[in-house]
CSV table of C-alpha atoms in Angstrom, one decimal:
chain,number,residue,atom,x,y,z
A,1,MET,CA,42.4,-84.5,-39.7
A,2,PHE,CA,42.2,-87.9,-38.1
A,3,SER,CA,41.5,-91.4,-39.0
A,4,PRO,CA,39.0,-93.0,-36.6
A,5,VAL,CA,40.0,-96.3,-35.0
A,6,PRO,CA,36.6,-98.0,-34.2
A,7,PRO,CA,36.8,-99.8,-30.8
A,8,GLU,CA,34.9,-102.9,-30.2
A,9,ASN,CA,32.3,-101.0,-28.3
A,10,GLY,CA,31.6,-97.3,-28.2
A,11,PRO,CA,32.3,-94.4,-30.5
A,12,SER,CA,35.4,-94.0,-32.7
A,13,VAL,CA,38.4,-92.3,-31.2
A,14,PRO,CA,40.5,-89.8,-33.1
A,15,ARG,CA,43.9,-91.2,-34.2
A,16,GLU,CA,45.5,-88.0,-35.3
A,17,PHE,CA,45.1,-84.4,-34.0
A,18,ASP,CA,45.9,-81.1,-35.7
A,19,PRO,CA,48.9,-79.6,-33.8
A,20,VAL,CA,47.5,-76.1,-34.5
A,21,SER,CA,44.3,-76.9,-32.7
A,22,LEU,CA,46.2,-78.5,-29.8
A,23,ARG,CA,48.3,-75.4,-29.4
A,24,LEU,CA,45.2,-73.2,-29.4
A,25,PHE,CA,43.6,-75.5,-26.8
A,26,VAL,CA,46.7,-75.2,-24.6
A,27,ALA,CA,46.6,-71.4,-25.0
A,28,ILE,CA,42.9,-71.3,-23.9
A,29,CYS,CA,43.6,-73.4,-20.8
A,30,GLU,CA,46.6,-71.2,-19.9
A,31,GLU,CA,44.8,-67.9,-20.5
A,32,GLY,CA,41.5,-69.1,-19.0
A,33,HIS,CA,39.6,-67.2,-21.7
A,34,ILE,CA,39.0,-67.8,-25.4
A,35,ALA,CA,39.4,-64.1,-26.4
A,36,ARG,CA,42.8,-63.8,-24.6
A,37,ALA,CA,44.0,-67.0,-26.2
A,38,ALA,CA,43.0,-65.6,-29.6
A,39,GLN,CA,44.9,-62.4,-28.9
A,40,ARG,CA,48.0,-64.4,-27.8
A,41,GLU,CA,47.9,-66.5,-31.0
A,42,ALA,CA,47.0,-63.5,-33.3
A,43,LEU,CA,43.7,-65.0,-34.4
A,44,VAL,CA,40.1,-63.8,-34.2
A,45,PRO,CA,38.1,-65.4,-31.3
A,46,SER,CA,35.6,-66.9,-33.7
A,47,ALA,CA,38.4,-68.9,-35.4
A,48,VAL,CA,39.6,-70.2,-32.0
A,49,SER,CA,36.0,-71.2,-31.0
A,50,LYS,CA,35.6,-73.1,-34.3
A,51,ARG,CA,38.8,-75.0,-33.7
A,52,LEU,CA,37.7,-75.8,-30.1
A,53,ALA,CA,34.3,-77.0,-31.3
A,54,ALA,CA,36.0,-79.3,-33.9
A,55,LEU,CA,38.2,-80.8,-31.1
A,56,GLU,CA,35.2,-81.5,-28.9
A,57,ALA,CA,33.4,-83.1,-31.9
A,58,GLN,CA,36.5,-85.3,-32.6
A,59,ILE,CA,36.7,-86.4,-29.0
A,60,GLY,CA,33.0,-86.7,-28.4
A,61,ALA,CA,33.2,-85.0,-25.0
A,62,PRO,CA,33.2,-81.4,-23.7
A,63,LEU,CA,36.7,-80.1,-23.0
A,64,LEU,CA,35.9,-76.8,-21.2
A,65,LEU,CA,33.5,-75.6,-18.6
A,66,ARG,CA,32.2,-72.1,-19.4
A,67,ALA,CA,32.0,-69.7,-16.5
A,68,ARG,CA,31.2,-66.0,-16.1
A,69,ARG,CA,34.9,-65.1,-15.9
A,70,GLY,CA,36.3,-67.5,-18.4
A,71,VAL,CA,36.7,-71.2,-19.0
A,72,GLU,CA,38.4,-74.1,-17.2
A,73,PRO,CA,39.2,-77.7,-18.4
A,74,THR,CA,36.8,-80.6,-17.8
A,75,PRO,CA,38.3,-83.9,-16.7
A,76,ALA,CA,38.6,-84.8,-20.4
A,77,GLY,CA,40.1,-81.3,-21.0
A,78,HIS,CA,42.8,-81.9,-18.3
A,79,ALA,CA,43.8,-85.1,-20.0
A,80,LEU,CA,44.0,-83.5,-23.4
A,81,LEU,CA,46.0,-80.5,-21.9
A,82,ARG,CA,48.5,-82.8,-20.4
A,83,GLN,CA,48.9,-84.9,-23.5
A,84,SER,CA,49.0,-81.8,-25.8
A,85,ARG,CA,51.8,-80.2,-23.8
A,86,GLU,CA,53.8,-83.4,-24.1
A,87,LEU,CA,53.1,-83.8,-27.8
A,88,LEU,CA,53.8,-80.2,-28.7
A,89,ALA,CA,57.1,-80.2,-26.7
A,90,ALA,CA,58.2,-83.4,-28.5
A,91,MET,CA,57.4,-81.8,-31.8
A,92,GLU,CA,59.4,-78.7,-30.9
A,93,ARG,CA,62.4,-80.8,-29.9
A,94,MET,CA,62.1,-82.8,-33.1
A,95,HIS,CA,62.1,-79.6,-35.2
A,96,ALA,CA,65.0,-78.2,-33.2
A,97,GLU,CA,67.0,-81.3,-33.4
A,98,LEU,CA,66.5,-81.8,-37.2
A,99,SER,CA,67.4,-78.1,-37.7
A,100,ASP,CA,70.6,-78.8,-35.7
A,101,PHE,CA,71.4,-81.7,-38.1
A,102,ALA,CA,71.0,-79.4,-41.0
A,103,ALA,CA,73.6,-77.1,-39.4
A,104,GLY,CA,76.1,-79.9,-38.8
A,105,VAL,CA,75.1,-80.8,-35.2
A,106,GLN,CA,74.9,-84.5,-34.6
A,107,GLY,CA,72.5,-84.4,-31.6
A,108,SER,CA,71.0,-82.1,-29.0
A,109,VAL,CA,70.0,-82.5,-25.4
A,110,ARG,CA,68.0,-80.1,-23.2
A,111,VAL,CA,68.9,-80.2,-19.5
A,112,VAL,CA,67.0,-78.4,-16.8
A,113,ALA,CA,68.5,-78.0,-13.3
A,114,SER,CA,68.0,-76.1,-10.1
A,115,ALA,CA,69.9,-72.9,-9.4
A,116,SER,CA,72.3,-74.5,-6.9
A,117,VAL,CA,73.1,-77.3,-9.3
A,118,LEU,CA,73.9,-74.8,-12.1
A,119,ALA,CA,76.1,-72.9,-9.6
A,120,GLY,CA,78.0,-76.0,-8.8
A,121,TRP,CA,79.5,-78.9,-10.8
A,122,LEU,CA,77.0,-79.3,-13.7
A,123,PRO,CA,78.4,-76.6,-16.1
A,124,ASP,CA,81.9,-78.1,-15.8
A,125,ASP,CA,80.7,-81.6,-16.3
A,126,VAL,CA,78.7,-80.6,-19.4
A,127,ALA,CA,81.7,-78.7,-20.7
A,128,ALA,CA,83.8,-81.9,-20.4
A,129,PHE,CA,81.2,-83.8,-22.3
A,130,LEU,CA,81.1,-81.3,-25.1
A,131,ALA,CA,84.9,-81.4,-25.3
A,132,GLN,CA,84.6,-85.0,-26.2
A,133,HIS,CA,81.5,-84.5,-28.4
A,134,PRO,CA,82.0,-81.2,-30.2
A,135,GLN,CA,79.1,-81.9,-32.7
A,136,VAL,CA,76.5,-82.2,-29.9
A,137,ARG,CA,74.5,-79.3,-28.6
A,138,VAL,CA,73.5,-79.2,-25.0
A,139,THR,CA,71.2,-76.4,-23.6
A,140,LEU,CA,71.0,-75.7,-19.9
A,141,ASP,CA,68.0,-74.0,-18.3
A,142,GLU,CA,67.4,-73.1,-14.7
A,143,ARG,CA,64.2,-74.3,-13.1
A,144,ALA,CA,62.9,-74.8,-9.5
A,145,GLY,CA,63.1,-78.3,-8.3
A,146,GLN,CA,59.5,-79.4,-8.9
A,147,ASP,CA,59.6,-77.7,-12.3
A,148,VAL,CA,62.7,-79.7,-13.2
A,149,VAL,CA,60.7,-82.9,-12.6
A,150,ARG,CA,57.6,-81.6,-14.4
A,151,GLU,CA,59.4,-80.6,-17.5
A,152,VAL,CA,61.1,-84.0,-17.7
A,153,ARG,CA,57.8,-85.8,-17.1
A,154,GLU,CA,56.1,-83.8,-19.8
A,155,GLY,CA,58.9,-84.3,-22.3
A,156,ALA,CA,59.9,-80.7,-22.4
A,157,ALA,CA,63.4,-81.6,-21.2
A,158,ASP,CA,65.5,-84.6,-21.8
A,159,LEU,CA,67.3,-84.7,-18.5
A,160,GLY,CA,66.8,-82.9,-15.1
A,161,VAL,CA,69.3,-82.5,-12.3
A,162,THR,CA,68.1,-81.7,-8.8
A,163,TRP,CA,68.0,-82.7,-5.2
A,164,ASP,CA,66.8,-86.2,-4.4
A,165,ARG,CA,64.3,-84.7,-1.9
A,166,ILE,CA,62.2,-83.6,-4.9
A,167,ASP,CA,59.4,-86.0,-5.6
A,168,SER,CA,60.2,-87.7,-8.9
A,169,ARG,CA,58.2,-90.9,-8.5
A,170,GLY,CA,57.7,-92.7,-11.8
A,171,LEU,CA,60.9,-91.3,-13.4
A,172,PRO,CA,64.2,-93.2,-13.5
A,173,GLN,CA,66.9,-91.7,-11.3
A,174,ARG,CA,70.7,-91.8,-11.6
A,175,PRO,CA,72.9,-90.7,-8.7
A,176,TYR,CA,74.9,-87.7,-9.7
A,177,ARG,CA,76.9,-85.8,-7.0
A,178,ARG,CA,76.8,-85.1,-3.3
A,179,ASP,CA,77.5,-81.9,-1.5
A,180,HIS,CA,77.0,-80.6,2.0
A,181,LEU,CA,75.2,-77.5,3.4
A,182,GLY,CA,77.5,-75.0,5.0
A,183,VAL,CA,77.1,-71.7,6.9
A,184,ALA,CA,78.5,-68.6,5.2
A,185,MET,CA,79.3,-65.6,7.4
A,186,LEU,CA,81.8,-62.8,7.8
A,187,ALA,CA,85.1,-63.8,9.3
A,188,GLY,CA,84.4,-61.6,12.3
A,189,HIS,CA,81.0,-63.2,13.1
A,190,PRO,CA,80.7,-64.6,16.6
A,191,LEU,CA,80.2,-68.2,15.2
A,192,ALA,CA,83.1,-68.0,12.8
A,193,GLN,CA,85.6,-69.5,15.3
A,194,ARG,CA,83.8,-72.8,15.5
A,195,ASP,CA,84.9,-75.7,13.3
A,196,SER,CA,81.3,-76.8,12.6
A,197,LEU,CA,77.9,-75.6,13.6
A,198,ARG,CA,74.5,-77.1,14.6
A,199,PHE,CA,71.4,-75.7,13.1
A,200,ALA,CA,70.1,-74.7,16.6
A,201,ASP,CA,73.2,-72.5,17.0
A,202,LEU,CA,72.1,-70.3,14.1
A,203,LEU,CA,68.5,-69.5,15.0
A,204,ASP,CA,69.4,-66.7,17.3
A,205,HIS,CA,71.4,-64.9,14.7
A,206,PRO,CA,70.1,-62.9,11.7
A,207,GLN,CA,69.9,-65.0,8.6
A,208,VAL,CA,69.5,-64.6,4.9
A,209,GLY,CA,66.9,-66.9,3.3
A,210,ILE,CA,67.6,-68.3,-0.2
A,211,VAL,CA,64.8,-68.8,-2.7
A,212,PRO,CA,61.7,-68.5,-0.5
A,213,GLY,CA,59.4,-71.5,-0.9
A,214,GLY,CA,62.2,-73.5,-2.5
A,215,GLN,CA,63.3,-77.0,-1.3
A,216,LEU,CA,66.1,-75.6,1.0
A,217,ASP,CA,63.8,-73.0,2.5
A,218,ARG,CA,61.1,-75.7,3.3
A,219,LEU,CA,63.8,-78.0,4.7
A,220,LEU,CA,65.1,-75.3,7.1
A,221,ARG,CA,61.6,-74.4,8.2
A,222,GLN,CA,60.8,-78.1,8.9
A,223,GLN,CA,64.0,-78.6,10.9
A,224,ALA,CA,63.3,-75.4,12.9
A,225,ALA,CA,59.8,-76.7,13.7
A,226,LEU,CA,61.2,-80.0,14.9
A,227,LEU,CA,63.3,-77.9,17.4
A,228,GLY,CA,60.2,-76.0,18.5
A,229,ARG,CA,61.6,-72.9,16.9
A,230,ASP,CA,60.8,-70.6,14.0
A,231,TYR,CA,63.0,-70.1,11.0
A,232,ALA,CA,62.6,-66.4,10.3
A,233,PRO,CA,65.2,-64.9,8.0
A,234,ARG,CA,65.9,-61.2,8.3
A,235,MET,CA,65.6,-61.0,4.5
A,236,GLN,CA,65.0,-63.4,1.6
A,237,VAL,CA,66.5,-63.4,-1.9
A,238,ALA,CA,65.8,-65.3,-5.0
A,239,SER,CA,69.4,-66.3,-5.9
A,240,LEU,CA,72.6,-67.8,-4.4
A,241,GLU,CA,74.6,-64.8,-5.7
A,242,ALA,CA,72.3,-62.3,-4.1
A,243,GLY,CA,72.6,-64.2,-0.8
A,244,ALA,CA,76.4,-64.2,-1.0
A,245,ARG,CA,76.4,-60.5,-1.6
A,246,ILE,CA,74.2,-59.8,1.5
A,247,VAL,CA,76.4,-62.1,3.7
A,248,ALA,CA,79.5,-60.3,2.4
A,249,ALA,CA,77.8,-57.0,3.4
A,250,GLY,CA,77.5,-58.2,7.0
A,251,LEU,CA,73.8,-58.4,7.1
A,252,GLY,CA,73.5,-62.0,8.2
A,253,LEU,CA,74.6,-65.5,7.7
A,254,ALA,CA,73.3,-67.9,5.1
A,255,ILE,CA,73.0,-71.6,4.7
A,256,LEU,CA,74.3,-72.6,1.3
A,257,PRO,CA,75.4,-75.7,-0.5
A,258,PHE,CA,79.1,-76.1,0.4
A,259,GLU,CA,80.3,-76.7,-3.1
A,260,VAL,CA,78.5,-73.7,-4.4
A,261,ALA,CA,79.6,-71.4,-1.6
A,262,VAL,CA,83.4,-72.2,-1.5
A,263,SER,CA,84.2,-69.2,-3.7
A,264,PRO,CA,81.4,-66.7,-3.1
A,265,ILE,CA,81.4,-63.0,-3.8
A,266,GLY,CA,83.4,-61.3,-1.0
A,267,ALA,CA,85.3,-64.5,-0.2
A,268,SER,CA,88.2,-62.6,1.3
A,269,ARG,CA,85.9,-61.4,4.1
A,270,MET,CA,83.8,-64.6,4.5
A,271,VAL,CA,84.2,-68.0,6.0
A,272,LEU,CA,82.2,-71.2,5.5
A,273,ARG,CA,81.6,-73.7,8.2
A,274,PRO,CA,80.0,-77.1,7.7
A,275,LEU,CA,76.5,-77.7,9.1
A,276,ALA,CA,76.9,-80.7,11.4
A,277,GLU,CA,73.5,-82.3,10.8
A,278,ASP,CA,72.7,-85.6,9.1
A,279,TRP,CA,70.1,-83.9,6.9
A,280,ALA,CA,72.8,-81.4,5.7
A,281,GLU,CA,74.3,-83.8,3.1
A,282,ARG,CA,72.6,-83.3,-0.2
A,283,HIS,CA,72.3,-86.1,-2.8
A,284,LEU,CA,71.8,-84.8,-6.4
A,285,VAL,CA,70.2,-87.0,-9.0
A,286,VAL,CA,69.7,-87.0,-12.8
A,287,VAL,CA,66.1,-87.7,-13.7
A,288,SER,CA,64.9,-88.7,-17.2
A,289,ARG,CA,62.1,-90.6,-18.9
A,290,GLU,CA,62.3,-94.3,-19.5
A,291,GLU,CA,65.4,-95.5,-21.4
A,292,ARG,CA,63.5,-96.4,-24.5
A,293,TRP,CA,62.4,-92.8,-24.9
A,294,LEU,CA,65.9,-91.3,-24.7
A,295,SER,CA,68.0,-90.5,-27.8
A,296,ALA,CA,71.5,-91.9,-28.1
A,297,THR,CA,72.9,-88.5,-27.4
A,298,THR,CA,70.8,-88.1,-24.2
A,299,ARG,CA,71.9,-91.6,-23.0
A,300,ALA,CA,75.5,-90.6,-23.7
A,301,LEU,CA,75.3,-87.4,-21.6
A,302,ALA,CA,73.5,-89.3,-18.8
A,303,SER,CA,76.2,-91.9,-18.8
A,304,HIS,CA,78.9,-89.2,-18.7
A,305,LEU,CA,77.3,-87.4,-15.7
A,306,ASP,CA,77.1,-90.8,-14.0
A,307,SER,CA,80.9,-91.2,-14.6
A,308,ARG,CA,81.6,-87.8,-13.0
A,309,ARG,CA,80.2,-88.9,-9.6
A,310,ARG,CA,82.6,-88.5,-6.7
A,311,SER,CA,82.6,-88.0,-3.0
A,312,PRO,CA,82.3,-84.4,-1.8
A,313,ALA,CA,85.5,-82.5,-1.1
A,314,PRO,CA,86.7,-82.6,2.6
A,315,LEU,CA,84.9,-79.9,4.6
A,316,THR,CA,87.8,-77.8,5.7
């Protein structure tokens, strides 16, 4: 199902691809095995193999390396995998958006954001946008920082909101909000009487690590190493809410985004003190693809988020 476009030199290149074959190819790469991909897509393995052979014949190059335990993409396969994911995601968004129009919706935007962003301003800012545009549908999904950028880059999401420390080279950025890292602890903690704290002050006290391997976790480990110390939390949790619960139970202190932590669980027993470090101020950004690829609805939401920028609240 393609029309060849003969180049000046060399073989013809397929102009159109069958989306079903592309979806099967993505499944093979993700499963690492043709039989498992067939099971996932509810097909017999021979049908999947036939589709794969047709794809390789269209492209004129092998797409997979066969190994004893399965398959892995060749360089051509990696290129097709990347483009297939982008194309299939675009088609899914197209179907979803057109279905929304049939239901009376006048546009849809998918936004992905890190956990701390979703626990902060973003939901309220999106709610304000929807109040002005009730016929628009906005979906919000939580992703880790690097996954935020990846989904925007691959076209799986329209906008991403994350910390500017995340590498988003090649994607346009819009400044969004700023917040500050603070130290959450029980009111009776030995450090609670100080107006602000240095990171070095915390390293001799039991700590609760938030999202192991995440951007904040890596930053704290890096800063500890610069001090010649180790950042070794007593325990680690995968969410801000779980971290706040553990702090409220008196099991340690936690470094949290200030705007997120101002009203944590157990707030009546907890205090939050600003972290007095230059690196403790966080700059959040909205990332997207190039303007020409954005729908009018996506541009409107991005513009709205830009208008909601403000300086962080005083650290009191």
